PDB file of C-alpha atoms in Angstrom:
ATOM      1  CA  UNK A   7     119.524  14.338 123.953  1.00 95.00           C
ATOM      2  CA  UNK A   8     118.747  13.961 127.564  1.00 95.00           C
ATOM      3  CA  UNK A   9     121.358  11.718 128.975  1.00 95.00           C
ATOM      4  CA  UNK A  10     122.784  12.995 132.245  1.00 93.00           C
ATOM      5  CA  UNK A  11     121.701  11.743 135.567  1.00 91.00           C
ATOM      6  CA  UNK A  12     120.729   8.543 134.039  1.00 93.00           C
ATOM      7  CA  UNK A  13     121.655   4.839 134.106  1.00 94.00           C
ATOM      8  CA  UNK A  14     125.228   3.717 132.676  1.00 97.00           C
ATOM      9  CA  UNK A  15     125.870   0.046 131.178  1.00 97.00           C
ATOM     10  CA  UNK A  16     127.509  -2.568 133.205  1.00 97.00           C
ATOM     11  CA  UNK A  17     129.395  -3.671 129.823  1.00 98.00           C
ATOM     12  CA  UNK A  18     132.279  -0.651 129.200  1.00 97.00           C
ATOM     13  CA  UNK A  19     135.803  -2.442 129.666  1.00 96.00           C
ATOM     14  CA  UNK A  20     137.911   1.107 130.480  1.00 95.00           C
ATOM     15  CA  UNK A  21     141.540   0.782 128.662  1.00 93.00           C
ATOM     16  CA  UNK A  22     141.866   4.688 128.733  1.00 89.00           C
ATOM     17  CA  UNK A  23     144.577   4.236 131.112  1.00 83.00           C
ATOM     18  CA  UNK A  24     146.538   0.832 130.717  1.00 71.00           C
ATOM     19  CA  UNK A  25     149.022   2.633 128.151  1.00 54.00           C
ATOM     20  CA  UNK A  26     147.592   1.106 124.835  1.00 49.00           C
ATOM     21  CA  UNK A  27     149.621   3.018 123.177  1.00 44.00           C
ATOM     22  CA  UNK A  28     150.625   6.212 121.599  1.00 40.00           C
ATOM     23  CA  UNK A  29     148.460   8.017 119.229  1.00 36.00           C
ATOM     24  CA  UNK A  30     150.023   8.544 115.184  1.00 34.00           C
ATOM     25  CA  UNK A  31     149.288  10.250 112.252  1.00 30.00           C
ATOM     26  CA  UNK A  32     147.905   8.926 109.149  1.00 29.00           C
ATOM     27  CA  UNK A  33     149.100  11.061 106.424  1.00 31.00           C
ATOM     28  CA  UNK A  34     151.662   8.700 105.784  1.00 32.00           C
ATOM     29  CA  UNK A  35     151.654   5.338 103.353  1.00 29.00           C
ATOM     30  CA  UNK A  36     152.682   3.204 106.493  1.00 33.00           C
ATOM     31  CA  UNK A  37     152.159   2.614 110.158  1.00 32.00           C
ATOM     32  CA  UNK A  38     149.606   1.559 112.590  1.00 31.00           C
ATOM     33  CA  UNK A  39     147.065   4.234 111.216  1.00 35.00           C
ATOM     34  CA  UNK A  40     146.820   2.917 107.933  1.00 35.00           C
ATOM     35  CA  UNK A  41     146.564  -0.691 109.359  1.00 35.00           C
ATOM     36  CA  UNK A  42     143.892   0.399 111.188  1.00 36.00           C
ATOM     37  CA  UNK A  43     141.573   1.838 109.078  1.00 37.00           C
ATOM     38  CA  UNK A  44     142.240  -0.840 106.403  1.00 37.00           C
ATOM     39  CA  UNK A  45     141.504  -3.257 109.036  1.00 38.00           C
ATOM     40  CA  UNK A  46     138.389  -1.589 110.506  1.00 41.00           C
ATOM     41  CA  UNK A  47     137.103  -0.950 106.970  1.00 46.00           C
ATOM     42  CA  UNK A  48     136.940  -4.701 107.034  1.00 46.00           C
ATOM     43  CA  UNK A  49     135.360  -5.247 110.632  1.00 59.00           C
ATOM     44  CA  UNK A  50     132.464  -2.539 110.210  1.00 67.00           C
ATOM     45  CA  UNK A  51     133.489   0.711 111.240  1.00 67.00           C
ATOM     46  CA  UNK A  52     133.031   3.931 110.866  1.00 64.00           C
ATOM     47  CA  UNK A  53     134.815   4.219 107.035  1.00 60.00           C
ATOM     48  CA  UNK A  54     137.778   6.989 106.968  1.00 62.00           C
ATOM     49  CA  UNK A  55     139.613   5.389 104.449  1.00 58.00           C
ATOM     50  CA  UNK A  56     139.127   8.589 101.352  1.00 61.00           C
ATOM     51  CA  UNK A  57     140.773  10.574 104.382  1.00 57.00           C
ATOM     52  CA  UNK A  58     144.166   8.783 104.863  1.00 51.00           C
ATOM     53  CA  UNK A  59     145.965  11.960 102.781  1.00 51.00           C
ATOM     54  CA  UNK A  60     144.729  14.450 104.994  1.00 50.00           C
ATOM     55  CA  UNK A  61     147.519  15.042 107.625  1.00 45.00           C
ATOM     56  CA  UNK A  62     145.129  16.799 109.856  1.00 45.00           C
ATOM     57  CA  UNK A  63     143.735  13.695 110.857  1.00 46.00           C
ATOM     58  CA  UNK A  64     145.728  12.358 114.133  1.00 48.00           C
ATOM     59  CA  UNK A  65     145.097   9.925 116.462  1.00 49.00           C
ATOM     60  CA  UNK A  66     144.486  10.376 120.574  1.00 51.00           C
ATOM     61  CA  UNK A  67     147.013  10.135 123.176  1.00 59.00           C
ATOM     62  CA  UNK A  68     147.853  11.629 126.541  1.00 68.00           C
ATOM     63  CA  UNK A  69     146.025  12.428 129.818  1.00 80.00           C
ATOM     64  CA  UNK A  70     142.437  11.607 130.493  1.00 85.00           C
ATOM     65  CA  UNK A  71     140.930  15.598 130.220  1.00 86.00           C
ATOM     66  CA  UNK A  72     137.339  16.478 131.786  1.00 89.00           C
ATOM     67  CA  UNK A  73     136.082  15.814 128.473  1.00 87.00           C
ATOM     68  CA  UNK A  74     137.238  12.510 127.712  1.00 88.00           C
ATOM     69  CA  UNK A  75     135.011  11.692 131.020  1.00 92.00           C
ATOM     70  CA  UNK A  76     132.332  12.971 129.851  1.00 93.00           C
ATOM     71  CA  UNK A  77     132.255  11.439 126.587  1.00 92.00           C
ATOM     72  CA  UNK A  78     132.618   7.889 128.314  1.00 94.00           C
ATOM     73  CA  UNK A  79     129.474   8.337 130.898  1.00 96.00           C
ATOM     74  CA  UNK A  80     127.697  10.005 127.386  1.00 96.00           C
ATOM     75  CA  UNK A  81     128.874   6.005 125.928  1.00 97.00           C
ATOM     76  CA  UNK A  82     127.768   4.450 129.116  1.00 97.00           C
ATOM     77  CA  UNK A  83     124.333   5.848 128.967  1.00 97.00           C
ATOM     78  CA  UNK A  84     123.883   5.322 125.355  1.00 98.00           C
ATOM     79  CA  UNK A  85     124.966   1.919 125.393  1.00 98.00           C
ATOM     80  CA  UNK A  86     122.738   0.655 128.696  1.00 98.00           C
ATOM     81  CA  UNK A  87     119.764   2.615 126.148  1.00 98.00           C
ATOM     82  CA  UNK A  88     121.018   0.273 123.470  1.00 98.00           C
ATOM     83  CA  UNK A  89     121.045  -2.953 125.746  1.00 98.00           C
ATOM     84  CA  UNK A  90     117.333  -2.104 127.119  1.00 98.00           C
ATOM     85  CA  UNK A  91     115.827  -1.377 123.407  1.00 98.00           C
ATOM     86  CA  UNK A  92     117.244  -4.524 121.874  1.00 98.00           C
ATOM     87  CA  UNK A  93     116.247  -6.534 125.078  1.00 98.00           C
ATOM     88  CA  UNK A  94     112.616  -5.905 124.549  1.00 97.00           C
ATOM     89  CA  UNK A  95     113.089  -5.538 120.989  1.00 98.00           C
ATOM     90  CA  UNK A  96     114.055  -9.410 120.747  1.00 98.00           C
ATOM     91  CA  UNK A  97     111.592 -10.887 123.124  1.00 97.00           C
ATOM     92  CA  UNK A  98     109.249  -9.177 121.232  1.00 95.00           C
ATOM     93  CA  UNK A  99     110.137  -9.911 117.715  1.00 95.00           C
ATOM     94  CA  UNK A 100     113.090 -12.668 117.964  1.00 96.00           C
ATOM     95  CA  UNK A 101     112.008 -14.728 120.650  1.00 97.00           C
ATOM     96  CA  UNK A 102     114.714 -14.977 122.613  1.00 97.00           C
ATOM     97  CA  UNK A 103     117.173 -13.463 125.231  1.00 98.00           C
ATOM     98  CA  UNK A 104     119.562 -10.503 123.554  1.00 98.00           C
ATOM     99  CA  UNK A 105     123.277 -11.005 125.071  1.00 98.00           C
ATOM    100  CA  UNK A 106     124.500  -7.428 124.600  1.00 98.00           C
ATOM    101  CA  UNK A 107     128.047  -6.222 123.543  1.00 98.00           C
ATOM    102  CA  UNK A 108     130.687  -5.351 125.424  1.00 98.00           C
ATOM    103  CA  UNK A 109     132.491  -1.582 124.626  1.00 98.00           C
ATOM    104  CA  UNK A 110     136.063  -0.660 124.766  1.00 96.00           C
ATOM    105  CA  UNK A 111     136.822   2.608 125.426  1.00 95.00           C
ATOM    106  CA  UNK A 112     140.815   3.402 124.487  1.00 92.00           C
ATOM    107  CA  UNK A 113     142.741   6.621 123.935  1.00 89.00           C
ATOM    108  CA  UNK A 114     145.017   6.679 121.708  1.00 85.00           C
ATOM    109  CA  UNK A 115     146.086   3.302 120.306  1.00 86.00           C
ATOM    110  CA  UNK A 116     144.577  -0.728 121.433  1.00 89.00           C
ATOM    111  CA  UNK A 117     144.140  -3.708 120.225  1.00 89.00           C
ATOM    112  CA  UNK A 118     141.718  -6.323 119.124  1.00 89.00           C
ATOM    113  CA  UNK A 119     141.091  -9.440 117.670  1.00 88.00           C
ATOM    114  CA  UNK A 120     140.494  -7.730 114.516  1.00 86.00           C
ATOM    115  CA  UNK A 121     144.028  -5.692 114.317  1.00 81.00           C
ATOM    116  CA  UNK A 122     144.943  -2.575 116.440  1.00 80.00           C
ATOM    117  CA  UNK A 123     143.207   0.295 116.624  1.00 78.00           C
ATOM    118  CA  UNK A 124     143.798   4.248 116.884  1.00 75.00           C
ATOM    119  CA  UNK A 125     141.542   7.271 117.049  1.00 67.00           C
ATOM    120  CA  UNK A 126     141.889   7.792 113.916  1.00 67.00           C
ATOM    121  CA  UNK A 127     140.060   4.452 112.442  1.00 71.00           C
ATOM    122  CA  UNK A 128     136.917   5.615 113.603  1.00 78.00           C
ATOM    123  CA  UNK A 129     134.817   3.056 116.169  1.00 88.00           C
ATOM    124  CA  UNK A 130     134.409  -0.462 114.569  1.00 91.00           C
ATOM    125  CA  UNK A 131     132.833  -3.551 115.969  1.00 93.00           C
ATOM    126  CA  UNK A 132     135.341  -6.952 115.850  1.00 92.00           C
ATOM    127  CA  UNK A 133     132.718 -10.102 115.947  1.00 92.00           C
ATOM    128  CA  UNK A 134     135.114 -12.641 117.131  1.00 91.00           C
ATOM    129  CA  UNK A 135     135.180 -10.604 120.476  1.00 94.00           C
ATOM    130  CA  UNK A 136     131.830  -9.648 119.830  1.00 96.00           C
ATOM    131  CA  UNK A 137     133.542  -6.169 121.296  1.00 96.00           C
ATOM    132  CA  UNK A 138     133.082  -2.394 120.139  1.00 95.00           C
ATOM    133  CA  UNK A 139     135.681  -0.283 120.580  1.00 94.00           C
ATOM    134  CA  UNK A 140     136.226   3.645 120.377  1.00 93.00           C
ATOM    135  CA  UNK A 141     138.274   6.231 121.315  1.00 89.00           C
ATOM    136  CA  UNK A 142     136.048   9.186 122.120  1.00 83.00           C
ATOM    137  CA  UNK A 143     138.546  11.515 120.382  1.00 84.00           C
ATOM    138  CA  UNK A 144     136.620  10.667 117.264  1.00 85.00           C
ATOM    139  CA  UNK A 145     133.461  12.446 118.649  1.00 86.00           C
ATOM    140  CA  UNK A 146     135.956  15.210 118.022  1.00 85.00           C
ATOM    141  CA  UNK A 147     136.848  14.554 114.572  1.00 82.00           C
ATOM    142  CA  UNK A 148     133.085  13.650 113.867  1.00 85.00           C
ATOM    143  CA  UNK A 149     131.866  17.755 115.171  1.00 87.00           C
ATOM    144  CA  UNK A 150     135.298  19.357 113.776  1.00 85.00           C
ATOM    145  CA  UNK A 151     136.405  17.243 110.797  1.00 80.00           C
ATOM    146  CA  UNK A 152     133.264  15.865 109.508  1.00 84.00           C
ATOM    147  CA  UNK A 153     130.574  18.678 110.134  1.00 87.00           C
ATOM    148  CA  UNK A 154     128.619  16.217 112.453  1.00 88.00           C
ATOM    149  CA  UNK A 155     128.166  17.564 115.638  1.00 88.00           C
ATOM    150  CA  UNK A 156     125.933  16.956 118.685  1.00 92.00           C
ATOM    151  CA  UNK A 157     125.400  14.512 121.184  1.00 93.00           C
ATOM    152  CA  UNK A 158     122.656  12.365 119.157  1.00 95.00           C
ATOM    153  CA  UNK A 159     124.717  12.407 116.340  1.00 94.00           C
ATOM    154  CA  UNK A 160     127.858  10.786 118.370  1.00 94.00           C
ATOM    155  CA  UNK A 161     124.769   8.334 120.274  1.00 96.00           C
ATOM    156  CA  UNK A 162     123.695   7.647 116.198  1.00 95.00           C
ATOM    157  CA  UNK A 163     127.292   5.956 115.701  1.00 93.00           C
ATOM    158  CA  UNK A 164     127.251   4.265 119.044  1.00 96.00           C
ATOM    159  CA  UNK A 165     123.898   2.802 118.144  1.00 97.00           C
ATOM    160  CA  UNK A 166     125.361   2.352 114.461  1.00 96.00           C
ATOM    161  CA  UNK A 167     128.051  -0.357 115.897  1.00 95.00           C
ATOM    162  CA  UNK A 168     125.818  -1.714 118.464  1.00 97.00           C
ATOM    163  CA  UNK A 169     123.468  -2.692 115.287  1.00 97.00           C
ATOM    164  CA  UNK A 170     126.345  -4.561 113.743  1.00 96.00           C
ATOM    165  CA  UNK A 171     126.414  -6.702 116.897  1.00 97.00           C
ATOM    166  CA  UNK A 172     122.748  -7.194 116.987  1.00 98.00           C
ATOM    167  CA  UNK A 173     123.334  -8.460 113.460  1.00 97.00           C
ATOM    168  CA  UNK A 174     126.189 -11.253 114.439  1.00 96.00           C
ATOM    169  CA  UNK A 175     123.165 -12.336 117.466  1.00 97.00           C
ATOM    170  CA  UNK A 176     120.946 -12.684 114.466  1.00 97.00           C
ATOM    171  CA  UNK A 177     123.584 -14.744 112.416  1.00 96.00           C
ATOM    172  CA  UNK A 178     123.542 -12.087 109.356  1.00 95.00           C
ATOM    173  CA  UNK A 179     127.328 -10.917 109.854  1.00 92.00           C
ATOM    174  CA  UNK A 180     128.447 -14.360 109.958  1.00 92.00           C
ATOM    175  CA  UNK A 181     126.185 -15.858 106.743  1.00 95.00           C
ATOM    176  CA  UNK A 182     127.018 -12.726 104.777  1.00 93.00           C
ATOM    177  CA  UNK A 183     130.665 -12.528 105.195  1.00 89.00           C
ATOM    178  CA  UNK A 184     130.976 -15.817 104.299  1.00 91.00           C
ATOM    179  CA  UNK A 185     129.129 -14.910 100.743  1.00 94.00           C
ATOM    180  CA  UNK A 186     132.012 -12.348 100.956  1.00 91.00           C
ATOM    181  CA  UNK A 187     134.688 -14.246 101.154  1.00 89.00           C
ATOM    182  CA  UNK A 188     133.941 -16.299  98.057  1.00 93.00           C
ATOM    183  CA  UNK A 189     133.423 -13.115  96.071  1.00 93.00           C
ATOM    184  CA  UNK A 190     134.988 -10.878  93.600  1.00 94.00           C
ATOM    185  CA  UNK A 191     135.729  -7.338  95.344  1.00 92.00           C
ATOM    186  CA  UNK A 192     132.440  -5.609  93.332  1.00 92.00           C
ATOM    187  CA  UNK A 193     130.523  -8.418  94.958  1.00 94.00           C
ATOM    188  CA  UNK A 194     131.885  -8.306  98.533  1.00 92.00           C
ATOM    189  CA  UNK A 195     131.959  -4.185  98.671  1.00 92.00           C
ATOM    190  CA  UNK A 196     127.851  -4.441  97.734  1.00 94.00           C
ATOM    191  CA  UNK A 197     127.230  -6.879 100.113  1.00 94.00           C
ATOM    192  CA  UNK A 198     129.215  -4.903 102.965  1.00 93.00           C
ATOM    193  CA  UNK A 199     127.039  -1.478 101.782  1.00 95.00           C
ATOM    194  CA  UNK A 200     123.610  -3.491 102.729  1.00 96.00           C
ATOM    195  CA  UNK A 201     125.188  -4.733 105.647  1.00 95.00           C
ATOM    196  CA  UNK A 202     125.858  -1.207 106.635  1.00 95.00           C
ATOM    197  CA  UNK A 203     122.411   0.000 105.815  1.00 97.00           C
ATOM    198  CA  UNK A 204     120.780  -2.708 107.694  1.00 97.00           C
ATOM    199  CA  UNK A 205     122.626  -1.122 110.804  1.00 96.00           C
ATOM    200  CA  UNK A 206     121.432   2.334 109.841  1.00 97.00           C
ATOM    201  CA  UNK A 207     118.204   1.330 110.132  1.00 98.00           C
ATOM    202  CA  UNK A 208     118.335  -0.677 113.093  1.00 98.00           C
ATOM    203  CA  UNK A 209     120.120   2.577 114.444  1.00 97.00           C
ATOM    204  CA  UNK A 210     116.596   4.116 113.531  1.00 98.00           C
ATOM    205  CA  UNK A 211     114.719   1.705 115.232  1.00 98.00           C
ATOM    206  CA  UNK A 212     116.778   2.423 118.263  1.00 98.00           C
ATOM    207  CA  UNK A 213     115.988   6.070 117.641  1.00 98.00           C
ATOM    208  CA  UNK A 214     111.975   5.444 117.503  1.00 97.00           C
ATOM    209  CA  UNK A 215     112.354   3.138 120.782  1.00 97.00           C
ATOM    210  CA  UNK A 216     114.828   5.469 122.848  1.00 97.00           C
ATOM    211  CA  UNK A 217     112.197   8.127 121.794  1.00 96.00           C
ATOM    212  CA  UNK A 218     109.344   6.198 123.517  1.00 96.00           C
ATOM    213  CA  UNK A 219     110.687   4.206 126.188  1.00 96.00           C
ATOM    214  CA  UNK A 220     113.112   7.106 127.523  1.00 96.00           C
ATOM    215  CA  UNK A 221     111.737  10.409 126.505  1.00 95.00           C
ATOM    216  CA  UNK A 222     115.423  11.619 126.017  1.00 94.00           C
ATOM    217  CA  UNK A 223     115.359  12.613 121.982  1.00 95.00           C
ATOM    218  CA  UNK A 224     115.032  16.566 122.043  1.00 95.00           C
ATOM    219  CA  UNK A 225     114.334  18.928 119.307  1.00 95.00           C
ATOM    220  CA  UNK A 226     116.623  18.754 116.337  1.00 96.00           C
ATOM    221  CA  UNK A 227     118.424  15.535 117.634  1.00 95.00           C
ATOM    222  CA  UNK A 228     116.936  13.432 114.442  1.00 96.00           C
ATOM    223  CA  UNK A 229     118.591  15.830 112.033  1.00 96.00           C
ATOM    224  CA  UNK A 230     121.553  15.099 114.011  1.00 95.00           C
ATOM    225  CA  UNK A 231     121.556  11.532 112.981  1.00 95.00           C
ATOM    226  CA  UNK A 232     120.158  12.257 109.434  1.00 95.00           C
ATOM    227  CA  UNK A 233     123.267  14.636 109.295  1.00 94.00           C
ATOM    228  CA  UNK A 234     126.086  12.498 110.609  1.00 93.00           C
ATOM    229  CA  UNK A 235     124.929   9.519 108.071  1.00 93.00           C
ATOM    230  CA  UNK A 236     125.176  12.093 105.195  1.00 93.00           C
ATOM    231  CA  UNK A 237     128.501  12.865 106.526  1.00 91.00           C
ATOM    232  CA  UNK A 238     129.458   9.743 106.636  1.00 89.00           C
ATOM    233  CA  UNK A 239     128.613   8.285 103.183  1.00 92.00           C
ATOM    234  CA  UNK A 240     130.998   6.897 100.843  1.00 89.00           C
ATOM    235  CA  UNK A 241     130.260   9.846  98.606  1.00 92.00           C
ATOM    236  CA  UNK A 242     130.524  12.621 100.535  1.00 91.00           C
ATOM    237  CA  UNK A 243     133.991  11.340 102.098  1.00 88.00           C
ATOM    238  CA  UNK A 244     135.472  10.221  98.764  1.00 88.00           C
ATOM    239  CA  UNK A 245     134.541  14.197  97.267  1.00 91.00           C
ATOM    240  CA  UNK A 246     135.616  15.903 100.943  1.00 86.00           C
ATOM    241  CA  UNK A 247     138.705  14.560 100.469  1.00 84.00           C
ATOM    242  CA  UNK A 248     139.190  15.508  97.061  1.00 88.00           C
ATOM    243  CA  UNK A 249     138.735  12.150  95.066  1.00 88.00           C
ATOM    244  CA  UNK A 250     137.245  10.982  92.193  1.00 91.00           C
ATOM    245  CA  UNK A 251     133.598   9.426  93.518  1.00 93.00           C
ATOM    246  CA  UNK A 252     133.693   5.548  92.223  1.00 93.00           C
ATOM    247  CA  UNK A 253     130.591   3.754  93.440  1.00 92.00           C
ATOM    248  CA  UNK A 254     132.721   0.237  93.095  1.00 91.00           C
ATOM    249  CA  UNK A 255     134.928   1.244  95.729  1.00 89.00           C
ATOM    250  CA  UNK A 256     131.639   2.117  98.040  1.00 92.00           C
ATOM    251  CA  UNK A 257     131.596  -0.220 101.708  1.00 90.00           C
ATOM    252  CA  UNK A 258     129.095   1.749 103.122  1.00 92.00           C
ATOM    253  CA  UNK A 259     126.517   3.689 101.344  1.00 94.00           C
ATOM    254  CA  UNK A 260     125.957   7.072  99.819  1.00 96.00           C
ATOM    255  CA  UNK A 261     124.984   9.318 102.189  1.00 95.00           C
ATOM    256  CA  UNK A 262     121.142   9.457 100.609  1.00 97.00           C
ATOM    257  CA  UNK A 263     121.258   5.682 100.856  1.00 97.00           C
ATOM    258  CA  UNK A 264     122.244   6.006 105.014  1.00 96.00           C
ATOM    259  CA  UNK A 265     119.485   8.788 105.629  1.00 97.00           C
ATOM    260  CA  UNK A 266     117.029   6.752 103.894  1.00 98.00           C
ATOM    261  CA  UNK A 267     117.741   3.872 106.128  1.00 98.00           C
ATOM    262  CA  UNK A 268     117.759   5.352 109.185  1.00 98.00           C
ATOM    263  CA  UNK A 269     114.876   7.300 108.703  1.00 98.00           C
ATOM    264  CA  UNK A 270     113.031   3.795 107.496  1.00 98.00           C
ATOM    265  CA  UNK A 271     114.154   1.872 110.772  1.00 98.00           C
ATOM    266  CA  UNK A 272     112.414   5.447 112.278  1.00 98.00           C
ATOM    267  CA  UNK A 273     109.122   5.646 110.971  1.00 98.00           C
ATOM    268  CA  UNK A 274     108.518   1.702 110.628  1.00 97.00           C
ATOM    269  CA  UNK A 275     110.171   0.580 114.031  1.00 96.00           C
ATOM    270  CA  UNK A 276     110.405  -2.983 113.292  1.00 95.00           C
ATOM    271  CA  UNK A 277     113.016  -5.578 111.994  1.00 96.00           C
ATOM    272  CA  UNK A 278     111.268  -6.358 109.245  1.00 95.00           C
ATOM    273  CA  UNK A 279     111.509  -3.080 107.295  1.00 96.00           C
ATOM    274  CA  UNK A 280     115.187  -3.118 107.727  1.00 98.00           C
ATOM    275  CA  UNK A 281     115.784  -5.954 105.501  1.00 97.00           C
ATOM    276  CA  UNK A 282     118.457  -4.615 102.560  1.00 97.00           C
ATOM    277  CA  UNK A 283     119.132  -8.017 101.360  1.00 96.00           C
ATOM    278  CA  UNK A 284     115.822  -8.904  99.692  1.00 94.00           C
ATOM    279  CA  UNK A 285     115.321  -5.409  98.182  1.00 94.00           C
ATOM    280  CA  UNK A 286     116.459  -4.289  94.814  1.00 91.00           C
ATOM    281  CA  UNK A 287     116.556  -0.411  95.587  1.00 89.00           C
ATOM    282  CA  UNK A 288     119.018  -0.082  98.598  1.00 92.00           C
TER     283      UNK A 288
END
């Protein structure tokens, strides 16, 4: 992905060094980590929960390395991409202005109006703030833990949570949660897997416009994406991390499911083919 040299986004609130907090592990039963992910799991993020017994998992913490910068102007970029796709994309299609996210880049431990945060919960959107936030360690845990590595995969989960916002501007977070929260669980965990594949495949929309309004995808960075969403699937994590695979439980989509979507918002481009509510075969 071409990215450096290029414009950053006016929208990143920097908390990297107001001492959120320290980072934790997550092996155990309690603590912040656990809160976290159970939280996030809730508010849209990036699903870790099959993971919580693996003690290898920790969260961020200390100084601010040469990397860490990196990653945040690689955020910056991706995000301003983000902001100038979905501005066209809803004057053209919507009919009105898009009012873009902010980001909150943290290390180690923050908070939100959707419960704290760590490293380890993976990067979740919180619509009351209508606020992403994400420690850039997880880029790490994404190449190392997960087997997803490359800079289009980490822009595909950027772009993943920036599609749950566009979602809340289009009112479908707010009507579908509140189908949710009159449900049984089986009800409200297949409602939150086609809200999930709706944002993979308005994360393959951005992929198509990014392609043609920037020129920055390069060889090999769309099997990037395809890869981090099979790595990322409620199947794949449940049997990586040495569980029993139980569909019910599913928040998020098999990994099939999350390549198919993406690749549809891809090779269709248009809001339309990305609606998993009025299809029976998500």
């Amino acid at each position: 992905m071409k990215w450096r040299g290029r414009r950053g986004s006016g929208n990143i609130i920097d908390r990297r060094r107001s001492g959120g907090g320290r980072g934790v592990a997550i092996g155990g039963a309690g603590g912040f980590g656990l809160l976290a992910i159970v939280v996030v799991g809730y508010f849209l993020g990036v699903d870790l929960t099959p993971l919580l017994d693996d003690g290898q998992m920790q969260g961020g913490g200390g100084e601010i390395t040469a990397a860490d910068e990196e990653a945040a102007q690689f955020v910056s970029v991706t995000l301003a991409d983000t902001e100038e796709i979905w501005a066209d994309i809803f004057a053209s299609e919507v009919g009105r202005a898009y009012e873009p996210a902010e980001l909150v880049l943290f290390k180690g431990a923050t908070q939100s109006a959707c419960g704290g945060a760590s490293a380890a919960s993976g990067p979740f959107y919180c619509p009351p703030e209508e606020r992403i936030f994400l420690d850039t360690d997880f880029f790490t845990t994404l190449d190392r833990r997960l087997g997803a590595g490359g800079d289009f995969a980490a822009a595909y989960v950027v772009a993943h949570e920036v599609a749950h916002h566009v979602q809340n501007e289009l009112g479908v977070l707010s009507e579908v949660n509140a189908v949710r929260q009159r449900s049984d669980e089986a009800t409200s965990n297949a409602l939150s897997v086609r809200i999930e594949l709706q944002a993979d495949c308005f994360s393959g929309i951005w992929a198509r416009r990014a392609e043609a309004m920037f020129g920055s995808l390069e060889p090999g960075d769309i099997e990037e994406a395809m890869n981090a969403a099979a790595q990322i699937g409620d199947d794949t994590l449940q049997r990586e991390a040495g569980r029993t695979v139980r569909p019910d439980s599913f928040t998020h989509g098999t990994s099939e499911q999350r390549q198919r979507w993406f690749a549809t918002g891809y090779e269709q481009g248009s809001l339309e083919a990305c609606d998993t509510f009025a299809t029976d075969r998500i």
